[in-house]
């Protein structure tokens, strides 16, 4: 499990590093449908040193280009905040779509009739020889997928691909890479998460188990992760990996930048006092906290990492956002026992129908051959069936009780008024199961009726704060009463 977790995190980090590396080879941006003999060259140069973008109604920005040995190029945004990452692929696509730009046709007329005005989006390409090309984008043509553009230096209007015009109308945030969790894990060594905290309704706090906790675990295969809040319980490692770490890492890929250096985070539902949720990851020396808004009316959830001045948006229906709504019982290990029968010496069960003892019978080599049920012989298959009934008793949910009271009885009401960790040593349990191991340890869970279908679970005479349903307990009782005959009166 640990190797699986590390591999997953390492893949996430590798994706981030690949995206952040600025040296790229830019591919052509022409449409295969524009056949060479039918297309018209708008721009034939590829030695661009800068690209100034002036999207309509948005802040202008400049993309700088530096040639590198081997034919690669290094791209970066001029005067950008060094903490904020650029999406190299998006930047490369923008630049390559304007290099060697080709058109379907030339048109004649006043630019205004083609939607080309002083308020239109503009791109200015500067080349290494000091020359420049100003492109002013107009509206779409009657033919779908095409748009008009004016090349000012040529005083000529062309018909080009509309997706190129649309790309040039996007704000600078289209070239920014959303940053949430992927780079919070660091690089190198044995990657591990020190803590994950999800604050919304109940606060979930998950961390690796200590060596002492692992040694004292109820399981033959202790979990790597443990939940501290809102309950103290071993987690299912598979669920933590699949339902917490994997979606948190994937959120970077689902997000897009909405605004850098926001003046008012309240408009995104992310200001102090608003109903946002917070996810905190501590890994190594990094402590990463991200706020998530409630779903907005525009169909997005907005998020902001607290150490970066950037707001991103995520489609509200993104399945990765389910991590924000996890409940503790979605992640904890719900088994009461995870002892292999090979390590079990006896199982003592107390029920309203009587007492039962299940004992494996071993050969001289220690291999289980058969068993006994309250002294009566049963075959190995039946022994294992009955033991599985014991293992099937598990946590069904969190038990919400009202706290202690001075009026103590010996019935269900006495349990109803007790809270988690309360002493129930003076009460008589309805059921009790003790698993004794060959190593000499014993694990006892007792069960107290809270109502007709719910039993509070206690360990070492103290309530755990969990409950189990009646089904698993009554099923075990029926099978034990049937004895060695699985078709007995329990059916």
CSV table of C-alpha atoms in Angstrom, one decimal:
chain,number,residue,atom,x,y,z
A,1,UNK,CA,0.0,0.0,0.0
A,2,UNK,CA,2.8,2.4,0.9
A,3,UNK,CA,4.5,1.7,-2.4
A,4,UNK,CA,1.2,2.3,-4.2
A,5,UNK,CA,0.7,5.6,-2.5
A,6,UNK,CA,4.2,6.8,-3.2
A,7,UNK,CA,4.0,5.8,-6.8
A,8,UNK,CA,0.7,7.8,-7.1
A,9,UNK,CA,2.2,10.9,-5.6
A,10,UNK,CA,5.4,10.6,-7.6
A,11,UNK,CA,3.3,10.4,-10.8
A,12,UNK,CA,1.4,13.6,-9.8
A,13,UNK,CA,4.7,15.4,-9.1
A,14,UNK,CA,6.2,14.2,-12.4
A,15,UNK,CA,3.2,15.6,-14.3
A,16,UNK,CA,3.7,19.0,-12.5
A,17,UNK,CA,7.4,19.1,-13.3
A,18,UNK,CA,6.9,18.3,-16.9
A,19,UNK,CA,4.3,21.0,-17.3
A,20,UNK,CA,6.4,23.6,-15.5
A,21,UNK,CA,9.5,23.1,-17.7
A,22,UNK,CA,9.7,26.0,-20.0
A,23,UNK,CA,11.8,24.7,-22.9
A,24,UNK,CA,9.4,23.4,-25.6
A,25,UNK,CA,9.4,22.7,-29.2
A,26,UNK,CA,6.5,24.5,-30.8
A,27,UNK,CA,4.5,22.6,-33.5
A,28,UNK,CA,2.8,24.2,-36.4
A,29,UNK,CA,-0.7,25.7,-35.9
A,30,UNK,CA,-2.1,25.4,-39.4
A,31,UNK,CA,-5.2,23.5,-40.2
A,32,UNK,CA,-4.7,20.3,-42.4
A,33,UNK,CA,-7.9,21.4,-44.2
A,34,UNK,CA,-6.0,24.4,-45.5
A,35,UNK,CA,-4.3,22.8,-48.5
A,36,UNK,CA,-1.0,24.4,-49.4
A,37,UNK,CA,-2.2,25.3,-52.9
A,38,UNK,CA,-5.4,26.9,-51.7
A,39,UNK,CA,-4.2,28.7,-48.6
A,40,UNK,CA,-2.9,32.3,-48.3
A,41,UNK,CA,0.1,33.2,-46.2
A,42,UNK,CA,-0.7,35.9,-43.6
A,43,UNK,CA,2.7,35.4,-41.8
A,44,UNK,CA,5.7,33.5,-42.9
A,45,UNK,CA,8.1,34.2,-40.1
A,46,UNK,CA,8.9,32.0,-37.1
A,47,UNK,CA,11.6,34.1,-35.4
A,48,UNK,CA,9.3,35.7,-32.9
A,49,UNK,CA,11.0,37.3,-29.9
A,50,UNK,CA,7.8,38.6,-28.2
A,51,UNK,CA,4.1,38.4,-28.5
A,52,UNK,CA,1.9,41.1,-27.0
A,53,UNK,CA,-1.7,40.1,-26.5
A,54,UNK,CA,-4.4,42.7,-26.0
A,55,UNK,CA,-7.7,40.7,-25.5
A,56,UNK,CA,-10.8,42.7,-25.8
A,57,UNK,CA,-12.0,43.9,-22.4
A,58,UNK,CA,-9.1,42.3,-20.6
A,59,UNK,CA,-5.6,43.2,-19.3
A,60,UNK,CA,-2.9,43.1,-22.0
A,61,UNK,CA,0.1,40.8,-21.5
A,62,UNK,CA,3.4,39.9,-23.2
A,63,UNK,CA,4.8,36.5,-23.9
A,64,UNK,CA,8.6,36.6,-24.3
A,65,UNK,CA,10.4,34.0,-26.5
A,66,UNK,CA,14.1,32.9,-26.3
A,67,UNK,CA,15.7,30.5,-28.7
A,68,UNK,CA,17.8,27.7,-27.2
A,69,UNK,CA,20.4,25.4,-28.5
A,70,UNK,CA,19.0,22.4,-30.2
A,71,UNK,CA,15.9,24.3,-31.6
A,72,UNK,CA,14.0,24.6,-28.4
A,73,UNK,CA,12.4,27.7,-27.1
A,74,UNK,CA,12.0,29.1,-23.6
A,75,UNK,CA,8.7,31.0,-23.0
A,76,UNK,CA,7.8,33.2,-20.1
A,77,UNK,CA,5.3,35.9,-19.2
A,78,UNK,CA,6.8,39.4,-18.8
A,79,UNK,CA,6.4,41.0,-15.4
A,80,UNK,CA,4.6,37.9,-14.0
A,81,UNK,CA,4.5,36.9,-10.3
A,82,UNK,CA,7.3,34.3,-10.0
A,83,UNK,CA,5.1,32.3,-7.6
A,84,UNK,CA,2.5,31.7,-10.3
A,85,UNK,CA,3.2,28.9,-12.8
A,86,UNK,CA,2.7,29.3,-16.6
A,87,UNK,CA,1.0,26.6,-18.7
A,88,UNK,CA,3.7,26.0,-21.2
A,89,UNK,CA,1.6,24.0,-23.5
A,90,UNK,CA,-1.1,26.7,-23.7
A,91,UNK,CA,1.5,29.4,-24.4
A,92,UNK,CA,3.2,27.2,-27.0
A,93,UNK,CA,-0.1,26.6,-28.8
A,94,UNK,CA,-0.9,30.3,-28.8
A,95,UNK,CA,2.4,31.3,-30.3
A,96,UNK,CA,2.5,28.5,-32.9
A,97,UNK,CA,-1.0,29.3,-34.1
A,98,UNK,CA,0.2,32.8,-35.2
A,99,UNK,CA,3.5,31.7,-36.7
A,100,UNK,CA,3.2,30.9,-40.4
A,101,UNK,CA,-0.5,31.9,-40.1
A,102,UNK,CA,-2.5,31.0,-43.2
A,103,UNK,CA,-5.9,32.1,-44.4
A,104,UNK,CA,-8.7,30.7,-46.4
A,105,UNK,CA,-9.2,33.9,-48.5
A,106,UNK,CA,-8.8,37.6,-48.6
A,107,UNK,CA,-11.7,40.0,-48.5
A,108,UNK,CA,-12.2,43.6,-49.4
A,109,UNK,CA,-14.2,46.3,-47.5
A,110,UNK,CA,-14.3,48.5,-44.5
A,111,UNK,CA,-12.9,46.7,-41.4
A,112,UNK,CA,-15.9,47.7,-39.3
A,113,UNK,CA,-18.3,45.6,-41.5
A,114,UNK,CA,-16.2,42.6,-40.4
A,115,UNK,CA,-16.3,43.4,-36.7
A,116,UNK,CA,-12.8,44.8,-36.7
A,117,UNK,CA,-12.8,48.0,-34.5
A,118,UNK,CA,-10.5,49.7,-32.0
A,119,UNK,CA,-12.1,47.6,-29.3
A,120,UNK,CA,-11.2,44.3,-31.0
A,121,UNK,CA,-8.7,41.8,-29.6
A,122,UNK,CA,-5.2,42.4,-31.0
A,123,UNK,CA,-1.9,40.4,-31.2
A,124,UNK,CA,1.4,42.0,-31.9
A,125,UNK,CA,4.3,39.8,-33.0
A,126,UNK,CA,7.8,41.2,-32.8
A,127,UNK,CA,10.5,39.5,-34.8
A,128,UNK,CA,14.3,39.2,-34.3
A,129,UNK,CA,14.9,41.7,-37.2
A,130,UNK,CA,13.0,44.4,-35.3
A,131,UNK,CA,9.9,44.3,-37.6
A,132,UNK,CA,6.4,43.6,-36.2
A,133,UNK,CA,3.0,42.3,-37.4
A,134,UNK,CA,-0.2,43.7,-35.9
A,135,UNK,CA,-3.2,41.4,-36.1
A,136,UNK,CA,-6.7,42.7,-35.2
A,137,UNK,CA,-9.4,40.1,-34.9
A,138,UNK,CA,-13.0,40.6,-36.0
A,139,UNK,CA,-16.2,38.6,-35.9
A,140,UNK,CA,-17.1,35.2,-37.3
A,141,UNK,CA,-18.0,34.7,-41.0
A,142,UNK,CA,-21.2,33.3,-42.4
A,143,UNK,CA,-19.2,30.0,-42.7
A,144,UNK,CA,-19.0,28.3,-39.3
A,145,UNK,CA,-15.5,27.9,-37.9
A,146,UNK,CA,-14.0,30.9,-39.6
A,147,UNK,CA,-13.3,34.5,-38.5
A,148,UNK,CA,-11.9,37.7,-39.9
A,149,UNK,CA,-8.5,39.3,-39.1
A,150,UNK,CA,-6.8,42.5,-40.2
A,151,UNK,CA,-3.0,42.4,-40.8
A,152,UNK,CA,-2.3,46.1,-40.3
A,153,UNK,CA,1.1,46.2,-41.9
A,154,UNK,CA,-0.3,44.7,-45.1
A,155,UNK,CA,-3.6,46.6,-44.9
A,156,UNK,CA,-5.3,43.4,-45.7
A,157,UNK,CA,-8.3,41.5,-44.2
A,158,UNK,CA,-8.2,37.7,-44.2
A,159,UNK,CA,-10.5,34.8,-43.3
A,160,UNK,CA,-8.8,32.5,-40.8
A,161,UNK,CA,-9.7,29.7,-38.4
A,162,UNK,CA,-12.1,30.9,-35.7
A,163,UNK,CA,-10.4,28.9,-33.0
A,164,UNK,CA,-7.3,31.0,-33.5
A,165,UNK,CA,-9.2,34.2,-33.1
A,166,UNK,CA,-11.0,32.8,-30.1
A,167,UNK,CA,-7.6,31.9,-28.5
A,168,UNK,CA,-6.4,35.4,-29.0
A,169,UNK,CA,-9.4,36.8,-27.2
A,170,UNK,CA,-8.8,34.9,-24.0
A,171,UNK,CA,-7.3,36.7,-21.0
A,172,UNK,CA,-3.8,36.0,-19.6
A,173,UNK,CA,-5.3,33.4,-17.2
A,174,UNK,CA,-5.7,31.1,-20.2
A,175,UNK,CA,-1.8,30.8,-20.1
A,176,UNK,CA,-1.7,30.3,-16.3
A,177,UNK,CA,-1.5,26.9,-14.7
A,178,UNK,CA,-3.8,26.3,-11.8
A,179,UNK,CA,-1.9,25.4,-8.6
A,180,UNK,CA,-3.7,23.6,-5.9
A,181,UNK,CA,-2.1,20.4,-4.4
A,182,UNK,CA,0.2,18.8,-7.0
A,183,UNK,CA,3.3,20.6,-6.1
A,184,UNK,CA,2.7,20.4,-2.3
A,185,UNK,CA,4.4,17.0,-2.0
A,186,UNK,CA,7.9,18.0,-2.8
A,187,UNK,CA,10.4,15.8,-4.7
A,188,UNK,CA,12.8,13.0,-4.0
A,189,UNK,CA,13.1,10.5,-1.2
A,190,UNK,CA,10.3,8.5,0.3
A,191,UNK,CA,7.3,10.8,-0.3
A,192,UNK,CA,4.7,10.6,2.5
A,193,UNK,CA,1.8,12.8,3.7
A,194,UNK,CA,2.1,13.9,7.4
A,195,UNK,CA,-1.5,14.9,7.7
A,196,UNK,CA,-4.6,15.6,5.6
A,197,UNK,CA,-7.3,17.8,7.1
A,198,UNK,CA,-10.7,18.4,5.5
A,199,UNK,CA,-12.8,21.1,7.3
A,200,UNK,CA,-16.4,21.5,6.3
A,201,UNK,CA,-19.0,19.9,8.5
A,202,UNK,CA,-17.2,17.5,10.8
A,203,UNK,CA,-13.4,18.1,10.5
A,204,UNK,CA,-11.6,15.0,9.2
A,205,UNK,CA,-8.0,14.7,10.3
A,206,UNK,CA,-6.0,11.8,8.8
A,207,UNK,CA,-2.3,11.0,9.5
A,208,UNK,CA,0.1,8.0,9.4
A,209,UNK,CA,-0.1,5.7,12.4
A,210,UNK,CA,2.8,5.7,14.8
A,211,UNK,CA,5.0,2.6,15.3
A,212,UNK,CA,3.4,2.1,18.7
A,213,UNK,CA,-0.1,2.3,17.2
A,214,UNK,CA,0.8,-0.2,14.5
A,215,UNK,CA,2.3,-2.6,17.0
A,216,UNK,CA,-0.9,-2.4,19.1
A,217,UNK,CA,-3.3,-2.7,16.1
A,218,UNK,CA,-6.2,-5.1,16.2
A,219,UNK,CA,-5.3,-6.2,12.7
A,220,UNK,CA,-2.8,-8.7,11.3
A,221,UNK,CA,-2.2,-6.1,8.5
A,222,UNK,CA,-2.3,-2.7,10.3
A,223,UNK,CA,-3.4,0.4,8.2
A,224,UNK,CA,-0.8,3.0,7.3
A,225,UNK,CA,-3.3,5.8,8.0
A,226,UNK,CA,-5.3,6.7,11.0
A,227,UNK,CA,-8.1,9.1,11.6
A,228,UNK,CA,-7.9,11.4,14.6
A,229,UNK,CA,-11.0,13.4,14.1
A,230,UNK,CA,-14.0,13.3,14.4
A,231,UNK,CA,-13.3,9.7,15.6
A,232,UNK,CA,-10.1,7.9,16.5
A,233,UNK,CA,-9.9,4.9,14.2
A,234,UNK,CA,-7.6,3.1,11.7
A,235,UNK,CA,-8.4,4.1,8.1
A,236,UNK,CA,-8.8,2.0,5.1
A,237,UNK,CA,-5.6,2.7,3.1
A,238,UNK,CA,-7.3,1.9,-0.2
A,239,UNK,CA,-10.0,4.4,0.6
A,240,UNK,CA,-7.6,7.2,1.6
A,241,UNK,CA,-5.6,6.7,-1.6
A,242,UNK,CA,-8.6,6.4,-3.9
A,243,UNK,CA,-11.0,8.9,-2.3
A,244,UNK,CA,-8.7,11.5,-0.8
A,245,UNK,CA,-5.1,11.7,-2.3
A,246,UNK,CA,-5.9,10.7,-5.9
A,247,UNK,CA,-8.8,13.3,-6.3
A,248,UNK,CA,-6.8,16.0,-4.5
A,249,UNK,CA,-3.9,15.6,-6.9
A,250,UNK,CA,-6.2,15.4,-9.9
A,251,UNK,CA,-8.0,18.7,-9.0
A,252,UNK,CA,-5.1,20.7,-10.5
A,253,UNK,CA,-5.9,19.3,-13.9
A,254,UNK,CA,-9.6,20.1,-13.6
A,255,UNK,CA,-9.1,23.7,-12.5
A,256,UNK,CA,-8.5,26.9,-14.5
A,257,UNK,CA,-7.3,30.3,-13.3
A,258,UNK,CA,-10.1,32.8,-12.7
A,259,UNK,CA,-8.1,35.7,-11.4
A,260,UNK,CA,-4.6,36.5,-10.1
A,261,UNK,CA,-4.2,38.9,-7.3
A,262,UNK,CA,-7.9,39.2,-6.6
A,263,UNK,CA,-9.0,42.4,-5.0
A,264,UNK,CA,-12.1,40.9,-3.4
A,265,UNK,CA,-12.2,37.2,-2.6
A,266,UNK,CA,-15.8,37.6,-1.2
A,267,UNK,CA,-17.1,37.6,-4.8
A,268,UNK,CA,-15.8,34.0,-5.0
A,269,UNK,CA,-17.2,32.9,-1.6
A,270,UNK,CA,-13.6,32.7,-0.2
A,271,UNK,CA,-13.5,35.6,2.3
A,272,UNK,CA,-13.3,35.2,6.1
A,273,UNK,CA,-16.7,34.5,7.5
A,274,UNK,CA,-18.1,32.9,4.4
A,275,UNK,CA,-19.2,29.3,4.1
A,276,UNK,CA,-16.1,27.9,2.5
A,277,UNK,CA,-14.5,24.5,3.1
A,278,UNK,CA,-10.7,24.0,3.7
A,279,UNK,CA,-8.4,21.2,2.8
A,280,UNK,CA,-4.9,21.2,4.4
A,281,UNK,CA,-2.1,18.9,3.4
A,282,UNK,CA,1.1,18.7,5.4
A,283,UNK,CA,3.9,16.8,3.6
A,284,UNK,CA,7.5,17.1,4.7
A,285,UNK,CA,8.2,20.8,5.3
A,286,UNK,CA,5.3,22.0,3.2
A,287,UNK,CA,1.9,23.0,4.7
A,288,UNK,CA,-0.6,23.6,1.9
A,289,UNK,CA,-4.1,25.0,2.7
A,290,UNK,CA,-6.8,25.5,0.0
A,291,UNK,CA,-10.2,27.1,0.5
A,292,UNK,CA,-13.1,25.8,-1.6
A,293,UNK,CA,-16.3,27.9,-2.1
A,294,UNK,CA,-19.8,26.4,-2.2
A,295,UNK,CA,-21.1,25.8,-5.7
A,296,UNK,CA,-21.7,29.2,-7.4
A,297,UNK,CA,-24.6,30.1,-9.6
A,298,UNK,CA,-22.3,30.0,-12.7
A,299,UNK,CA,-21.7,26.3,-12.2
A,300,UNK,CA,-18.3,26.5,-10.7
A,301,UNK,CA,-16.6,25.9,-7.3
A,302,UNK,CA,-13.9,28.5,-6.7
A,303,UNK,CA,-10.7,27.7,-4.8
A,304,UNK,CA,-7.7,29.5,-3.6
A,305,UNK,CA,-4.4,28.2,-2.1
A,306,UNK,CA,-3.6,30.4,0.9
A,307,UNK,CA,0.1,30.9,0.0
A,308,UNK,CA,-0.7,32.0,-3.6
A,309,UNK,CA,-2.6,35.1,-4.8
A,310,UNK,CA,-4.6,33.2,-7.4
A,311,UNK,CA,-8.3,32.1,-7.6
A,312,UNK,CA,-9.1,29.1,-9.7
A,313,UNK,CA,-12.5,27.6,-10.7
A,314,UNK,CA,-13.5,24.0,-11.0
A,315,UNK,CA,-16.7,22.7,-12.6
A,316,UNK,CA,-19.1,22.1,-9.8
A,317,UNK,CA,-20.0,18.7,-11.2
A,318,UNK,CA,-16.3,17.5,-11.2
A,319,UNK,CA,-16.3,14.1,-9.5
A,320,UNK,CA,-13.0,14.9,-7.8
A,321,UNK,CA,-14.8,17.5,-5.6
A,322,UNK,CA,-16.6,14.6,-3.8
A,323,UNK,CA,-13.5,14.6,-1.5
A,324,UNK,CA,-15.0,17.7,0.1
A,325,UNK,CA,-18.1,15.9,1.2
A,326,UNK,CA,-16.5,12.8,2.6
A,327,UNK,CA,-17.7,11.6,6.0
A,328,UNK,CA,-15.5,9.8,8.5
A,329,UNK,CA,-17.3,6.5,8.0
A,330,UNK,CA,-16.4,6.7,4.3
A,331,UNK,CA,-12.7,6.3,5.2
A,332,UNK,CA,-12.3,4.3,8.5
A,333,UNK,CA,-11.7,0.6,8.7
A,334,UNK,CA,-15.0,-0.7,9.8
A,335,UNK,CA,-13.8,-4.2,10.9
A,336,UNK,CA,-13.7,-4.9,14.6
A,337,UNK,CA,-11.3,-7.9,14.1
A,338,UNK,CA,-8.8,-8.6,11.4
A,339,UNK,CA,-7.2,-11.6,12.9
A,340,UNK,CA,-6.5,-14.6,10.6
A,341,UNK,CA,-8.0,-17.8,12.0
A,342,UNK,CA,-4.6,-19.3,11.8
A,343,UNK,CA,-3.6,-17.1,14.7
A,344,UNK,CA,-6.7,-17.7,16.8
A,345,UNK,CA,-6.8,-19.9,19.8
A,346,UNK,CA,-10.4,-19.5,20.9
A,347,UNK,CA,-13.5,-17.4,20.2
A,348,UNK,CA,-15.9,-16.9,23.2
A,349,UNK,CA,-19.4,-15.6,22.3
A,350,UNK,CA,-22.0,-14.6,24.8
A,351,UNK,CA,-25.6,-14.2,23.5
A,352,UNK,CA,-29.1,-14.1,24.9
A,353,UNK,CA,-29.4,-17.7,23.6
A,354,UNK,CA,-26.4,-18.9,25.6
A,355,UNK,CA,-22.6,-19.1,25.7
A,356,UNK,CA,-20.5,-20.6,22.8
A,357,UNK,CA,-16.9,-21.3,22.4
A,358,UNK,CA,-15.3,-21.8,19.0
A,359,UNK,CA,-11.9,-23.6,19.0
A,360,UNK,CA,-9.7,-24.6,16.1
A,361,UNK,CA,-8.1,-28.1,16.3
A,362,UNK,CA,-4.6,-28.2,15.0
A,363,UNK,CA,-2.2,-30.9,13.8
A,364,UNK,CA,1.2,-31.4,15.4
A,365,UNK,CA,2.6,-29.0,12.8
A,366,UNK,CA,0.0,-26.4,13.8
A,367,UNK,CA,-2.2,-26.7,10.7
A,368,UNK,CA,-5.9,-26.4,11.3
A,369,UNK,CA,-7.7,-29.7,10.7
A,370,UNK,CA,-11.1,-29.2,12.3
A,371,UNK,CA,-12.6,-27.5,15.3
A,372,UNK,CA,-15.0,-27.7,18.2
A,373,UNK,CA,-18.1,-25.7,19.1
A,374,UNK,CA,-18.7,-25.7,22.8
A,375,UNK,CA,-16.9,-29.0,23.0
A,376,UNK,CA,-18.7,-30.6,20.0
A,377,UNK,CA,-16.6,-31.5,17.0
A,378,UNK,CA,-17.2,-29.6,13.7
A,379,UNK,CA,-15.3,-29.9,10.4
A,380,UNK,CA,-12.9,-27.2,9.2
A,381,UNK,CA,-15.3,-25.8,6.6
A,382,UNK,CA,-17.9,-25.2,9.3
A,383,UNK,CA,-15.3,-23.7,11.7
A,384,UNK,CA,-14.3,-21.2,9.1
A,385,UNK,CA,-17.9,-20.3,8.2
A,386,UNK,CA,-18.6,-19.6,11.9
A,387,UNK,CA,-15.5,-17.5,12.3
A,388,UNK,CA,-16.5,-15.5,9.2
A,389,UNK,CA,-19.7,-14.7,11.0
A,390,UNK,CA,-17.6,-13.2,13.8
A,391,UNK,CA,-15.6,-11.1,11.4
A,392,UNK,CA,-18.8,-9.9,9.7
A,393,UNK,CA,-19.7,-7.9,12.9
A,394,UNK,CA,-18.5,-4.5,11.9
A,395,UNK,CA,-19.1,-0.8,12.5
A,396,UNK,CA,-22.2,0.5,10.8
A,397,UNK,CA,-21.9,4.1,11.9
A,398,UNK,CA,-21.2,6.7,14.5
A,399,UNK,CA,-23.3,6.5,17.7
A,400,UNK,CA,-24.7,9.9,18.7
A,401,UNK,CA,-25.6,9.8,22.4
A,402,UNK,CA,-26.7,12.6,24.8
A,403,UNK,CA,-24.0,12.5,27.4
A,404,UNK,CA,-23.9,10.9,30.9
A,405,UNK,CA,-26.5,11.2,33.6
A,406,UNK,CA,-26.7,10.4,37.3
A,407,UNK,CA,-29.7,8.1,36.7
A,408,UNK,CA,-28.0,4.8,35.9
A,409,UNK,CA,-30.0,1.7,35.2
A,410,UNK,CA,-29.2,-1.6,33.7
A,411,UNK,CA,-31.3,-1.5,30.5
A,412,UNK,CA,-31.1,0.1,27.1
A,413,UNK,CA,-31.9,3.6,28.4
A,414,UNK,CA,-28.7,3.5,30.6
A,415,UNK,CA,-26.7,3.1,27.4
A,416,UNK,CA,-28.7,5.7,25.5
A,417,UNK,CA,-27.6,8.4,27.9
A,418,UNK,CA,-23.9,7.6,27.7
A,419,UNK,CA,-21.4,9.2,25.4
A,420,UNK,CA,-18.2,8.0,23.7
A,421,UNK,CA,-15.5,6.6,26.0
A,422,UNK,CA,-18.1,6.3,28.8
A,423,UNK,CA,-17.6,3.5,31.3
A,424,UNK,CA,-20.2,0.7,30.8
A,425,UNK,CA,-18.5,-1.8,33.2
A,426,UNK,CA,-21.6,-1.8,35.4
A,427,UNK,CA,-24.0,-2.7,32.6
A,428,UNK,CA,-24.8,-6.1,31.3
A,429,UNK,CA,-24.1,-6.4,27.6
A,430,UNK,CA,-26.5,-8.1,25.3
A,431,UNK,CA,-23.7,-9.7,23.3
A,432,UNK,CA,-20.0,-10.2,24.0
A,433,UNK,CA,-17.3,-11.6,21.7
A,434,UNK,CA,-13.7,-12.4,22.8
A,435,UNK,CA,-11.1,-13.4,20.3
A,436,UNK,CA,-8.0,-15.1,22.0
A,437,UNK,CA,-4.8,-15.5,20.0
A,438,UNK,CA,-2.1,-18.0,20.1
A,439,UNK,CA,0.2,-15.2,21.2
A,440,UNK,CA,-1.8,-14.9,24.4
A,441,UNK,CA,-3.7,-11.7,23.7
A,442,UNK,CA,-7.4,-11.2,24.0
A,443,UNK,CA,-9.7,-8.7,22.2
A,444,UNK,CA,-13.2,-8.3,23.6
A,445,UNK,CA,-16.0,-6.3,22.2
A,446,UNK,CA,-19.3,-6.0,24.0
A,447,UNK,CA,-22.6,-4.8,22.5
A,448,UNK,CA,-25.4,-3.0,24.3
A,449,UNK,CA,-28.9,-2.5,22.9
A,450,UNK,CA,-29.7,1.2,22.3
A,451,UNK,CA,-32.9,0.4,20.4
A,452,UNK,CA,-34.5,-2.5,18.6
A,453,UNK,CA,-32.0,-2.4,15.7
A,454,UNK,CA,-28.9,-0.6,17.1
A,455,UNK,CA,-26.2,-1.9,19.4
A,456,UNK,CA,-23.6,0.3,20.9
A,457,UNK,CA,-20.1,-1.1,20.6
A,458,UNK,CA,-17.7,-1.1,23.7
A,459,UNK,CA,-14.2,-2.2,24.1
A,460,UNK,CA,-12.5,-2.8,27.4
A,461,UNK,CA,-15.8,-1.7,29.1
A,462,UNK,CA,-15.8,1.7,27.4
A,463,UNK,CA,-18.0,2.9,24.6
A,464,UNK,CA,-16.2,3.3,21.3
A,465,UNK,CA,-18.7,5.8,19.9
A,466,UNK,CA,-19.8,3.4,17.1
A,467,UNK,CA,-22.7,1.1,16.6
A,468,UNK,CA,-23.5,-2.0,14.8
A,469,UNK,CA,-26.9,-3.2,13.5
A,470,UNK,CA,-28.8,-6.2,14.8
A,471,UNK,CA,-28.3,-8.3,11.6
A,472,UNK,CA,-24.7,-9.4,12.1
A,473,UNK,CA,-25.2,-10.2,15.8
A,474,UNK,CA,-28.4,-12.2,15.3
A,475,UNK,CA,-26.9,-14.0,12.3
A,476,UNK,CA,-24.0,-15.1,14.4
A,477,UNK,CA,-26.3,-16.2,17.2
A,478,UNK,CA,-28.5,-18.3,14.9
A,479,UNK,CA,-25.5,-20.0,13.3
A,480,UNK,CA,-24.0,-20.8,16.7
A,481,UNK,CA,-27.3,-22.2,17.9
A,482,UNK,CA,-27.5,-24.4,14.8
A,483,UNK,CA,-24.2,-25.9,15.8
A,484,UNK,CA,-22.4,-28.1,13.3
A,485,UNK,CA,-25.4,-28.2,11.0
A,486,UNK,CA,-25.6,-25.1,8.8
A,487,UNK,CA,-29.1,-26.2,7.8
A,488,UNK,CA,-30.3,-26.4,11.4
A,489,UNK,CA,-32.9,-24.4,13.2
A,490,UNK,CA,-31.2,-21.1,12.3
A,491,UNK,CA,-32.8,-21.5,8.9
